[in-house]
Amino acid sequence: MLNLIQADLYKLRKSMAIKILFAITTLSAIAMASLAYLMAQGQIAQEYTGIGFMFSDVNMISILGAVIAGVFICGDFDNKTIHDAISSGSSRVTVIISKATVFSCALLFILLPYVIVTGIALGTGSKFDMGAVSVGFLNILSNESGIIFSASIIFKMVAVALTLMIVYMAQLSICVPLAMVLKKPVLVISIYYGFSILCGKLASLSNSSAVFDRFFSFTPFGEKYTFVTFDTGAGELIKAIAVSLVFIIVMLALTYSIFRRSEIK
């Protein structure tokens, strides 16, 4: 398994696609912070929050995360990398875990710009605001602007950022079985993006429906998991991480149950 992971990580480092995606998230993170700053200063009207949301982490990762799955998992079916690994004696569960591991590393990598830009923006002490569309790191930027950094604040930021990244990884873990089954990047991207929008709409009903609230609390799509801030208690952060990790395990188990019966052509 380690050999497969090392080989995929090497391929990831040499890939132009991951570099392009990293550049996109870097520019998007800067644009997100800039628009939130200008809106807080009243230089841009709040009616343009939709444009700001387009550059937010929750929106970009829904698209680019699925792109990564399409490029690095579906692509390995096209170039026969998965076929070669299985014919060389690697078990299918080993292949799945290695692909999921490298996929998660890629997601963490393209999310780094949002962590860095959010930290730098908060360090300026300026006011940021994006109104009702503030989710994820944008929500942190809007709610925690003006804080004075200290050792405890830095620790909280690391904990919250790590929690958000794990939540995003869990949400995108759905792309693993999709990619293994469909083997077509376009289908994976379109299906996941539509699914994420649907979950976002349904999760918003949690405030008015106890049934929806309870159901989504057992998935990483629960609305409160993407609204964590520095004030979120340790118990809630741990719950978000635990729910996300369990969800990832379930997705990998589902992937294996499907992939072990499928014929590799």
PDB file of C-alpha atoms in Angstrom:
ATOM      1  CA  MET A   1       0.000   0.000   0.000  1.00  0.00           C
ATOM      2  CA  LEU A   2       2.810   2.409   0.899  1.00  0.00           C
ATOM      3  CA  ASN A   3       4.379   1.880  -2.508  1.00  0.00           C
ATOM      4  CA  LEU A   4       1.099   2.758  -4.221  1.00  0.00           C
ATOM      5  CA  ILE A   5       0.647   5.862  -2.065  1.00  0.00           C
ATOM      6  CA  GLN A   6       4.220   6.999  -2.690  1.00  0.00           C
ATOM      7  CA  ALA A   7       3.818   6.469  -6.422  1.00  0.00           C
ATOM      8  CA  ASP A   8       0.555   8.439  -6.508  1.00  0.00           C
ATOM      9  CA  LEU A   9       2.015  11.237  -4.376  1.00  0.00           C
ATOM     10  CA  TYR A  10       4.966  11.484  -6.764  1.00  0.00           C
ATOM     11  CA  LYS A  11       2.585  11.647  -9.705  1.00  0.00           C
ATOM     12  CA  LEU A  12       0.568  14.297  -7.851  1.00  0.00           C
ATOM     13  CA  ARG A  13       3.650  16.451  -7.238  1.00  0.00           C
ATOM     14  CA  LYS A  14       4.603  16.290 -10.905  1.00  0.00           C
ATOM     15  CA  SER A  15       1.071  16.963 -12.157  1.00  0.00           C
ATOM     16  CA  MET A  16       0.372  20.279 -13.857  1.00  0.00           C
ATOM     17  CA  ALA A  17      -3.324  19.897 -12.996  1.00  0.00           C
ATOM     18  CA  ILE A  18      -2.767  20.132  -9.224  1.00  0.00           C
ATOM     19  CA  LYS A  19      -0.564  23.191  -9.711  1.00  0.00           C
ATOM     20  CA  ILE A  20      -3.271  24.876 -11.756  1.00  0.00           C
ATOM     21  CA  LEU A  21      -5.931  24.021  -9.166  1.00  0.00           C
ATOM     22  CA  PHE A  22      -3.694  25.381  -6.400  1.00  0.00           C
ATOM     23  CA  ALA A  23      -3.258  28.616  -8.362  1.00  0.00           C
ATOM     24  CA  ILE A  24      -7.035  28.861  -8.807  1.00  0.00           C
ATOM     25  CA  THR A  25      -7.752  28.436  -5.087  1.00  0.00           C
ATOM     26  CA  THR A  26      -5.010  30.943  -4.238  1.00  0.00           C
ATOM     27  CA  LEU A  27      -6.535  33.592  -6.491  1.00  0.00           C
ATOM     28  CA  SER A  28     -10.038  32.693  -5.286  1.00  0.00           C
ATOM     29  CA  ALA A  29      -9.037  32.996  -1.623  1.00  0.00           C
ATOM     30  CA  ILE A  30      -7.520  36.425  -2.260  1.00  0.00           C
ATOM     31  CA  ALA A  31     -10.617  37.509  -4.208  1.00  0.00           C
ATOM     32  CA  MET A  32     -12.887  36.226  -1.416  1.00  0.00           C
ATOM     33  CA  ALA A  33     -11.037  38.166   1.283  1.00  0.00           C
ATOM     34  CA  SER A  34     -10.813  41.290  -0.877  1.00  0.00           C
ATOM     35  CA  LEU A  35     -14.538  41.323  -1.646  1.00  0.00           C
ATOM     36  CA  ALA A  36     -15.416  40.673   2.009  1.00  0.00           C
ATOM     37  CA  TYR A  37     -13.203  43.601   3.005  1.00  0.00           C
ATOM     38  CA  LEU A  38     -14.674  45.969   0.396  1.00  0.00           C
ATOM     39  CA  MET A  39     -18.227  45.018   1.366  1.00  0.00           C
ATOM     40  CA  ALA A  40     -17.493  45.607   5.050  1.00  0.00           C
ATOM     41  CA  GLN A  41     -16.143  49.053   4.140  1.00  0.00           C
ATOM     42  CA  GLY A  42     -19.242  49.821   2.105  1.00  0.00           C
ATOM     43  CA  GLN A  43     -17.279  50.160  -1.136  1.00  0.00           C
ATOM     44  CA  ILE A  44     -19.222  47.288  -2.724  1.00  0.00           C
ATOM     45  CA  ALA A  45     -22.962  46.792  -2.225  1.00  0.00           C
ATOM     46  CA  GLN A  46     -24.167  43.723  -0.334  1.00  0.00           C
ATOM     47  CA  GLU A  47     -26.211  42.733  -3.368  1.00  0.00           C
ATOM     48  CA  TYR A  48     -22.986  41.407  -4.883  1.00  0.00           C
ATOM     49  CA  THR A  49     -22.484  38.787  -2.193  1.00  0.00           C
ATOM     50  CA  GLY A  50     -23.353  36.124  -4.766  1.00  0.00           C
ATOM     51  CA  ILE A  51     -20.189  36.984  -6.663  1.00  0.00           C
ATOM     52  CA  GLY A  52     -18.184  36.770  -3.456  1.00  0.00           C
ATOM     53  CA  PHE A  53     -19.686  33.368  -2.692  1.00  0.00           C
ATOM     54  CA  MET A  54     -18.439  32.092  -6.057  1.00  0.00           C
ATOM     55  CA  PHE A  55     -14.870  32.523  -4.760  1.00  0.00           C
ATOM     56  CA  SER A  56     -15.563  31.040  -1.322  1.00  0.00           C
ATOM     57  CA  ASP A  57     -13.981  27.813  -0.175  1.00  0.00           C
ATOM     58  CA  VAL A  58     -17.263  25.924   0.112  1.00  0.00           C
ATOM     59  CA  ASN A  59     -18.114  26.656  -3.523  1.00  0.00           C
ATOM     60  CA  MET A  60     -14.653  26.218  -5.026  1.00  0.00           C
ATOM     61  CA  ILE A  61     -13.901  22.978  -3.199  1.00  0.00           C
ATOM     62  CA  SER A  62     -17.220  21.503  -4.394  1.00  0.00           C
ATOM     63  CA  ILE A  63     -16.083  22.019  -7.980  1.00  0.00           C
ATOM     64  CA  LEU A  64     -12.328  21.586  -7.796  1.00  0.00           C
ATOM     65  CA  GLY A  65     -12.486  18.673  -5.355  1.00  0.00           C
ATOM     66  CA  ALA A  66     -14.613  16.751  -7.820  1.00  0.00           C
ATOM     67  CA  VAL A  67     -12.189  17.760 -10.575  1.00  0.00           C
ATOM     68  CA  ILE A  68      -9.340  16.170  -8.604  1.00  0.00           C
ATOM     69  CA  ALA A  69     -11.320  12.935  -8.261  1.00  0.00           C
ATOM     70  CA  GLY A  70     -12.052  12.983 -11.974  1.00  0.00           C
ATOM     71  CA  VAL A  71      -8.450  13.644 -12.986  1.00  0.00           C
ATOM     72  CA  PHE A  72      -6.593  11.408 -10.540  1.00  0.00           C
ATOM     73  CA  ILE A  73      -8.995   8.510 -10.061  1.00  0.00           C
ATOM     74  CA  CYS A  74     -10.904   8.332 -13.337  1.00  0.00           C
ATOM     75  CA  GLY A  75      -7.664   9.146 -15.152  1.00  0.00           C
ATOM     76  CA  ASP A  76      -6.023   6.064 -13.644  1.00  0.00           C
ATOM     77  CA  PHE A  77      -8.647   3.913 -15.305  1.00  0.00           C
ATOM     78  CA  ASP A  78      -7.894   5.502 -18.672  1.00  0.00           C
ATOM     79  CA  ASN A  79      -4.129   5.061 -18.418  1.00  0.00           C
ATOM     80  CA  LYS A  80      -4.514   1.542 -16.948  1.00  0.00           C
ATOM     81  CA  THR A  81      -2.661   2.426 -13.718  1.00  0.00           C
ATOM     82  CA  ILE A  82      -5.326   0.733 -11.595  1.00  0.00           C
ATOM     83  CA  HIS A  83      -5.347  -2.286 -13.898  1.00  0.00           C
ATOM     84  CA  ASP A  84      -1.572  -2.618 -13.570  1.00  0.00           C
ATOM     85  CA  ALA A  85      -1.709  -2.314  -9.768  1.00  0.00           C
ATOM     86  CA  ILE A  86      -4.289  -5.101  -9.493  1.00  0.00           C
ATOM     87  CA  SER A  87      -2.526  -7.347 -12.019  1.00  0.00           C
ATOM     88  CA  SER A  88       0.703  -6.846 -10.031  1.00  0.00           C
ATOM     89  CA  GLY A  89      -0.905  -8.359  -6.952  1.00  0.00           C
ATOM     90  CA  SER A  90      -2.339  -5.362  -5.107  1.00  0.00           C
ATOM     91  CA  SER A  91      -5.749  -6.033  -3.592  1.00  0.00           C
ATOM     92  CA  ARG A  92      -8.686  -3.855  -4.524  1.00  0.00           C
ATOM     93  CA  VAL A  93      -9.071  -2.582  -0.975  1.00  0.00           C
ATOM     94  CA  THR A  94      -5.423  -1.489  -1.051  1.00  0.00           C
ATOM     95  CA  VAL A  95      -6.000   0.372  -4.310  1.00  0.00           C
ATOM     96  CA  ILE A  96      -9.080   2.099  -2.892  1.00  0.00           C
ATOM     97  CA  ILE A  97      -7.357   3.193   0.318  1.00  0.00           C
ATOM     98  CA  SER A  98      -4.288   4.461  -1.542  1.00  0.00           C
ATOM     99  CA  LYS A  99      -6.402   6.470  -3.990  1.00  0.00           C
ATOM    100  CA  ALA A 100      -8.525   7.900  -1.157  1.00  0.00           C
ATOM    101  CA  THR A 101      -5.404   8.836   0.816  1.00  0.00           C
ATOM    102  CA  VAL A 102      -3.779  10.714  -2.057  1.00  0.00           C
ATOM    103  CA  PHE A 103      -7.137  12.288  -2.958  1.00  0.00           C
ATOM    104  CA  SER A 104      -7.393  13.617   0.612  1.00  0.00           C
ATOM    105  CA  CYS A 105      -3.830  14.974   0.462  1.00  0.00           C
ATOM    106  CA  ALA A 106      -4.682  16.800  -2.761  1.00  0.00           C
ATOM    107  CA  LEU A 107      -7.760  18.351  -1.150  1.00  0.00           C
ATOM    108  CA  LEU A 108      -5.737  19.552   1.830  1.00  0.00           C
ATOM    109  CA  PHE A 109      -3.188  21.051  -0.541  1.00  0.00           C
ATOM    110  CA  ILE A 110      -5.663  23.129  -2.555  1.00  0.00           C
ATOM    111  CA  LEU A 111      -7.389  24.281   0.662  1.00  0.00           C
ATOM    112  CA  LEU A 112      -4.164  25.676   2.124  1.00  0.00           C
ATOM    113  CA  PRO A 113      -4.529  29.078   0.390  1.00  0.00           C
ATOM    114  CA  TYR A 114      -7.846  29.634   2.178  1.00  0.00           C
ATOM    115  CA  VAL A 115      -6.248  28.855   5.539  1.00  0.00           C
ATOM    116  CA  ILE A 116      -3.286  31.144   4.867  1.00  0.00           C
ATOM    117  CA  VAL A 117      -5.304  34.029   3.398  1.00  0.00           C
ATOM    118  CA  THR A 118      -7.854  33.836   6.228  1.00  0.00           C
ATOM    119  CA  GLY A 119      -5.061  33.937   8.810  1.00  0.00           C
ATOM    120  CA  ILE A 120      -3.345  36.887   7.124  1.00  0.00           C
ATOM    121  CA  ALA A 121      -6.628  38.771   6.727  1.00  0.00           C
ATOM    122  CA  LEU A 122      -7.562  38.297  10.377  1.00  0.00           C
ATOM    123  CA  GLY A 123      -4.074  39.407  11.373  1.00  0.00           C
ATOM    124  CA  THR A 124      -4.650  42.808   9.753  1.00  0.00           C
ATOM    125  CA  GLY A 125      -7.369  43.596  12.293  1.00  0.00           C
ATOM    126  CA  SER A 126      -9.635  44.872   9.501  1.00  0.00           C
ATOM    127  CA  LYS A 127     -13.361  44.249   9.255  1.00  0.00           C
ATOM    128  CA  PHE A 128     -14.657  41.646   6.801  1.00  0.00           C
ATOM    129  CA  ASP A 129     -18.257  40.819   5.972  1.00  0.00           C
ATOM    130  CA  MET A 130     -20.079  38.863   3.282  1.00  0.00           C
ATOM    131  CA  GLY A 131     -23.521  38.708   4.838  1.00  0.00           C
ATOM    132  CA  ALA A 132     -25.704  35.602   4.744  1.00  0.00           C
ATOM    133  CA  VAL A 133     -23.521  33.692   2.256  1.00  0.00           C
ATOM    134  CA  SER A 134     -20.641  33.433   4.734  1.00  0.00           C
ATOM    135  CA  VAL A 135     -19.829  29.733   5.117  1.00  0.00           C
ATOM    136  CA  GLY A 136     -16.643  27.863   6.015  1.00  0.00           C
ATOM    137  CA  PHE A 137     -13.505  30.006   6.045  1.00  0.00           C
ATOM    138  CA  LEU A 138     -15.551  32.952   4.783  1.00  0.00           C
ATOM    139  CA  ASN A 139     -17.718  32.590   7.878  1.00  0.00           C
ATOM    140  CA  ILE A 140     -14.617  32.683  10.088  1.00  0.00           C
ATOM    141  CA  LEU A 141     -13.406  35.776   8.258  1.00  0.00           C
ATOM    142  CA  SER A 142     -16.734  37.534   8.732  1.00  0.00           C
ATOM    143  CA  ASN A 143     -17.238  36.585  12.386  1.00  0.00           C
ATOM    144  CA  GLU A 144     -13.695  36.828  13.753  1.00  0.00           C
ATOM    145  CA  SER A 145     -12.436  39.988  12.054  1.00  0.00           C
ATOM    146  CA  GLY A 146     -10.907  42.529  14.403  1.00  0.00           C
ATOM    147  CA  ILE A 147      -9.575  39.978  16.886  1.00  0.00           C
ATOM    148  CA  ILE A 148      -6.189  40.352  18.538  1.00  0.00           C
ATOM    149  CA  PHE A 149      -3.939  37.362  17.926  1.00  0.00           C
ATOM    150  CA  SER A 150      -2.571  35.412  20.862  1.00  0.00           C
ATOM    151  CA  ALA A 151      -1.333  31.875  21.437  1.00  0.00           C
ATOM    152  CA  SER A 152      -4.850  30.697  22.336  1.00  0.00           C
ATOM    153  CA  ILE A 153      -6.387  32.344  19.260  1.00  0.00           C
ATOM    154  CA  ILE A 154      -3.796  30.741  16.984  1.00  0.00           C
ATOM    155  CA  PHE A 155      -4.519  27.348  18.561  1.00  0.00           C
ATOM    156  CA  LYS A 156      -8.268  27.865  18.021  1.00  0.00           C
ATOM    157  CA  MET A 157      -7.702  28.870  14.419  1.00  0.00           C
ATOM    158  CA  VAL A 158      -5.632  25.739  13.751  1.00  0.00           C
ATOM    159  CA  ALA A 159      -8.287  23.547  15.386  1.00  0.00           C
ATOM    160  CA  VAL A 160     -11.158  25.162  13.465  1.00  0.00           C
ATOM    161  CA  ALA A 161      -9.265  25.130  10.152  1.00  0.00           C
ATOM    162  CA  LEU A 162      -8.365  21.458  10.593  1.00  0.00           C
ATOM    163  CA  THR A 163     -11.988  20.625  11.424  1.00  0.00           C
ATOM    164  CA  LEU A 164     -13.268  22.410   8.319  1.00  0.00           C
ATOM    165  CA  MET A 165     -10.739  20.666   6.106  1.00  0.00           C
ATOM    166  CA  ILE A 166     -11.741  17.256   7.453  1.00  0.00           C
ATOM    167  CA  VAL A 167     -15.426  18.099   6.942  1.00  0.00           C
ATOM    168  CA  TYR A 168     -14.715  19.035   3.314  1.00  0.00           C
ATOM    169  CA  MET A 169     -12.734  15.820   2.840  1.00  0.00           C
ATOM    170  CA  ALA A 170     -15.691  13.826   4.170  1.00  0.00           C
ATOM    171  CA  GLN A 171     -18.148  15.609   1.902  1.00  0.00           C
ATOM    172  CA  LEU A 172     -15.975  14.933  -1.123  1.00  0.00           C
ATOM    173  CA  SER A 173     -15.391  11.291  -0.163  1.00  0.00           C
ATOM    174  CA  ILE A 174     -18.584  10.628  -2.119  1.00  0.00           C
ATOM    175  CA  CYS A 175     -16.506  11.288  -5.232  1.00  0.00           C
ATOM    176  CA  VAL A 176     -14.427   8.151  -4.576  1.00  0.00           C
ATOM    177  CA  PRO A 177     -17.234   5.626  -5.252  1.00  0.00           C
ATOM    178  CA  LEU A 178     -18.558   7.868  -8.031  1.00  0.00           C
ATOM    179  CA  ALA A 179     -15.173   7.912  -9.754  1.00  0.00           C
ATOM    180  CA  MET A 180     -14.640   4.175  -9.293  1.00  0.00           C
ATOM    181  CA  VAL A 181     -18.040   3.361 -10.751  1.00  0.00           C
ATOM    182  CA  LEU A 182     -18.563   6.010 -13.445  1.00  0.00           C
ATOM    183  CA  LYS A 183     -14.904   6.387 -14.559  1.00  0.00           C
ATOM    184  CA  LYS A 184     -15.878   9.618 -16.338  1.00  0.00           C
ATOM    185  CA  PRO A 185     -14.629  12.951 -14.909  1.00  0.00           C
ATOM    186  CA  VAL A 186     -17.489  14.983 -16.398  1.00  0.00           C
ATOM    187  CA  LEU A 187     -20.090  12.760 -14.748  1.00  0.00           C
ATOM    188  CA  VAL A 188     -18.315  12.824 -11.371  1.00  0.00           C
ATOM    189  CA  ILE A 189     -18.020  16.628 -11.382  1.00  0.00           C
ATOM    190  CA  SER A 190     -21.583  17.326 -12.496  1.00  0.00           C
ATOM    191  CA  ILE A 191     -23.211  14.754 -10.210  1.00  0.00           C
ATOM    192  CA  TYR A 192     -21.263  15.776  -7.126  1.00  0.00           C
ATOM    193  CA  TYR A 193     -21.777  19.505  -7.654  1.00  0.00           C
ATOM    194  CA  GLY A 194     -25.510  19.009  -8.109  1.00  0.00           C
ATOM    195  CA  PHE A 195     -25.588  16.749  -5.052  1.00  0.00           C
ATOM    196  CA  SER A 196     -23.738  19.318  -2.924  1.00  0.00           C
ATOM    197  CA  ILE A 197     -26.195  22.046  -3.919  1.00  0.00           C
ATOM    198  CA  LEU A 198     -29.132  19.775  -3.066  1.00  0.00           C
ATOM    199  CA  CYS A 199     -27.622  18.914   0.328  1.00  0.00           C
ATOM    200  CA  GLY A 200     -27.028  22.591   1.017  1.00  0.00           C
ATOM    201  CA  LYS A 201     -30.676  23.385   0.327  1.00  0.00           C
ATOM    202  CA  LEU A 202     -31.925  20.489   2.444  1.00  0.00           C
ATOM    203  CA  ALA A 203     -29.494  21.241   5.287  1.00  0.00           C
ATOM    204  CA  SER A 204     -30.865  24.782   5.490  1.00  0.00           C
ATOM    205  CA  LEU A 205     -34.180  23.219   6.562  1.00  0.00           C
ATOM    206  CA  SER A 206     -32.515  21.960   9.744  1.00  0.00           C
ATOM    207  CA  ASN A 207     -33.433  25.159  11.578  1.00  0.00           C
ATOM    208  CA  SER A 208     -37.134  24.528  11.013  1.00  0.00           C
ATOM    209  CA  SER A 209     -37.263  20.725  11.038  1.00  0.00           C
ATOM    210  CA  ALA A 210     -36.033  18.478  13.837  1.00  0.00           C
ATOM    211  CA  VAL A 211     -36.037  15.519  11.437  1.00  0.00           C
ATOM    212  CA  PHE A 212     -33.702  17.208   8.941  1.00  0.00           C
ATOM    213  CA  ASP A 213     -31.540  18.516  11.773  1.00  0.00           C
ATOM    214  CA  ARG A 214     -31.071  15.056  13.265  1.00  0.00           C
ATOM    215  CA  PHE A 215     -30.486  13.394   9.899  1.00  0.00           C
ATOM    216  CA  PHE A 216     -27.834  15.857   8.716  1.00  0.00           C
ATOM    217  CA  SER A 217     -26.138  15.882  12.118  1.00  0.00           C
ATOM    218  CA  PHE A 218     -24.951  12.354  11.248  1.00  0.00           C
ATOM    219  CA  THR A 219     -23.394  13.522   7.962  1.00  0.00           C
ATOM    220  CA  PRO A 220     -20.656  16.064   7.167  1.00  0.00           C
ATOM    221  CA  PHE A 221     -23.283  18.035   5.252  1.00  0.00           C
ATOM    222  CA  GLY A 222     -24.830  19.230   8.513  1.00  0.00           C
ATOM    223  CA  GLU A 223     -25.090  22.999   8.316  1.00  0.00           C
ATOM    224  CA  LYS A 224     -23.499  23.613  11.714  1.00  0.00           C
ATOM    225  CA  TYR A 225     -20.317  21.780  10.708  1.00  0.00           C
ATOM    226  CA  THR A 226     -19.456  24.429   8.103  1.00  0.00           C
ATOM    227  CA  PHE A 227     -20.314  27.281  10.480  1.00  0.00           C
ATOM    228  CA  VAL A 228     -17.681  26.556  13.105  1.00  0.00           C
ATOM    229  CA  THR A 229     -15.889  29.588  14.552  1.00  0.00           C
ATOM    230  CA  PHE A 230     -13.383  30.324  17.292  1.00  0.00           C
ATOM    231  CA  ASP A 231     -16.289  30.260  19.744  1.00  0.00           C
ATOM    232  CA  THR A 232     -17.295  26.714  18.818  1.00  0.00           C
ATOM    233  CA  GLY A 233     -16.704  24.390  21.749  1.00  0.00           C
ATOM    234  CA  ALA A 234     -14.182  21.569  21.679  1.00  0.00           C
ATOM    235  CA  GLY A 235     -17.020  19.038  21.955  1.00  0.00           C
ATOM    236  CA  GLU A 236     -18.659  20.322  18.765  1.00  0.00           C
ATOM    237  CA  LEU A 237     -15.354  20.290  16.892  1.00  0.00           C
ATOM    238  CA  ILE A 238     -14.673  16.721  17.996  1.00  0.00           C
ATOM    239  CA  LYS A 239     -18.191  15.703  16.959  1.00  0.00           C
ATOM    240  CA  ALA A 240     -17.713  17.268  13.511  1.00  0.00           C
ATOM    241  CA  ILE A 241     -14.424  15.403  13.061  1.00  0.00           C
ATOM    242  CA  ALA A 242     -15.859  12.111  14.339  1.00  0.00           C
ATOM    243  CA  VAL A 243     -18.928  12.305  12.084  1.00  0.00           C
ATOM    244  CA  SER A 244     -16.697  13.145   9.116  1.00  0.00           C
ATOM    245  CA  LEU A 245     -14.270  10.275   9.740  1.00  0.00           C
ATOM    246  CA  VAL A 246     -17.096   7.764  10.140  1.00  0.00           C
ATOM    247  CA  PHE A 247     -18.671   9.056   6.920  1.00  0.00           C
ATOM    248  CA  ILE A 248     -15.363   8.607   5.080  1.00  0.00           C
ATOM    249  CA  ILE A 249     -15.103   5.016   6.326  1.00  0.00           C
ATOM    250  CA  VAL A 250     -18.659   4.335   5.156  1.00  0.00           C
ATOM    251  CA  MET A 251     -17.879   5.750   1.695  1.00  0.00           C
ATOM    252  CA  LEU A 252     -14.744   3.620   1.418  1.00  0.00           C
ATOM    253  CA  ALA A 253     -16.679   0.531   2.490  1.00  0.00           C
ATOM    254  CA  LEU A 254     -19.336   1.326  -0.118  1.00  0.00           C
ATOM    255  CA  THR A 255     -16.634   1.801  -2.741  1.00  0.00           C
ATOM    256  CA  TYR A 256     -15.116  -1.577  -1.906  1.00  0.00           C
ATOM    257  CA  SER A 257     -18.461  -3.374  -1.957  1.00  0.00           C
ATOM    258  CA  ILE A 258     -19.053  -2.052  -5.477  1.00  0.00           C
ATOM    259  CA  PHE A 259     -15.502  -2.200  -6.827  1.00  0.00           C
ATOM    260  CA  ARG A 260     -14.740  -5.749  -5.701  1.00  0.00           C
ATOM    261  CA  ARG A 261     -17.584  -7.085  -7.844  1.00  0.00           C
ATOM    262  CA  SER A 262     -16.875  -4.956 -10.907  1.00  0.00           C
ATOM    263  CA  GLU A 263     -14.847  -6.241 -13.811  1.00  0.00           C
ATOM    264  CA  ILE A 264     -11.682  -4.328 -14.708  1.00  0.00           C
ATOM    265  CA  LYS A 265     -11.498  -3.863 -18.469  1.00  0.00           C
TER     266      LYS A 265
END
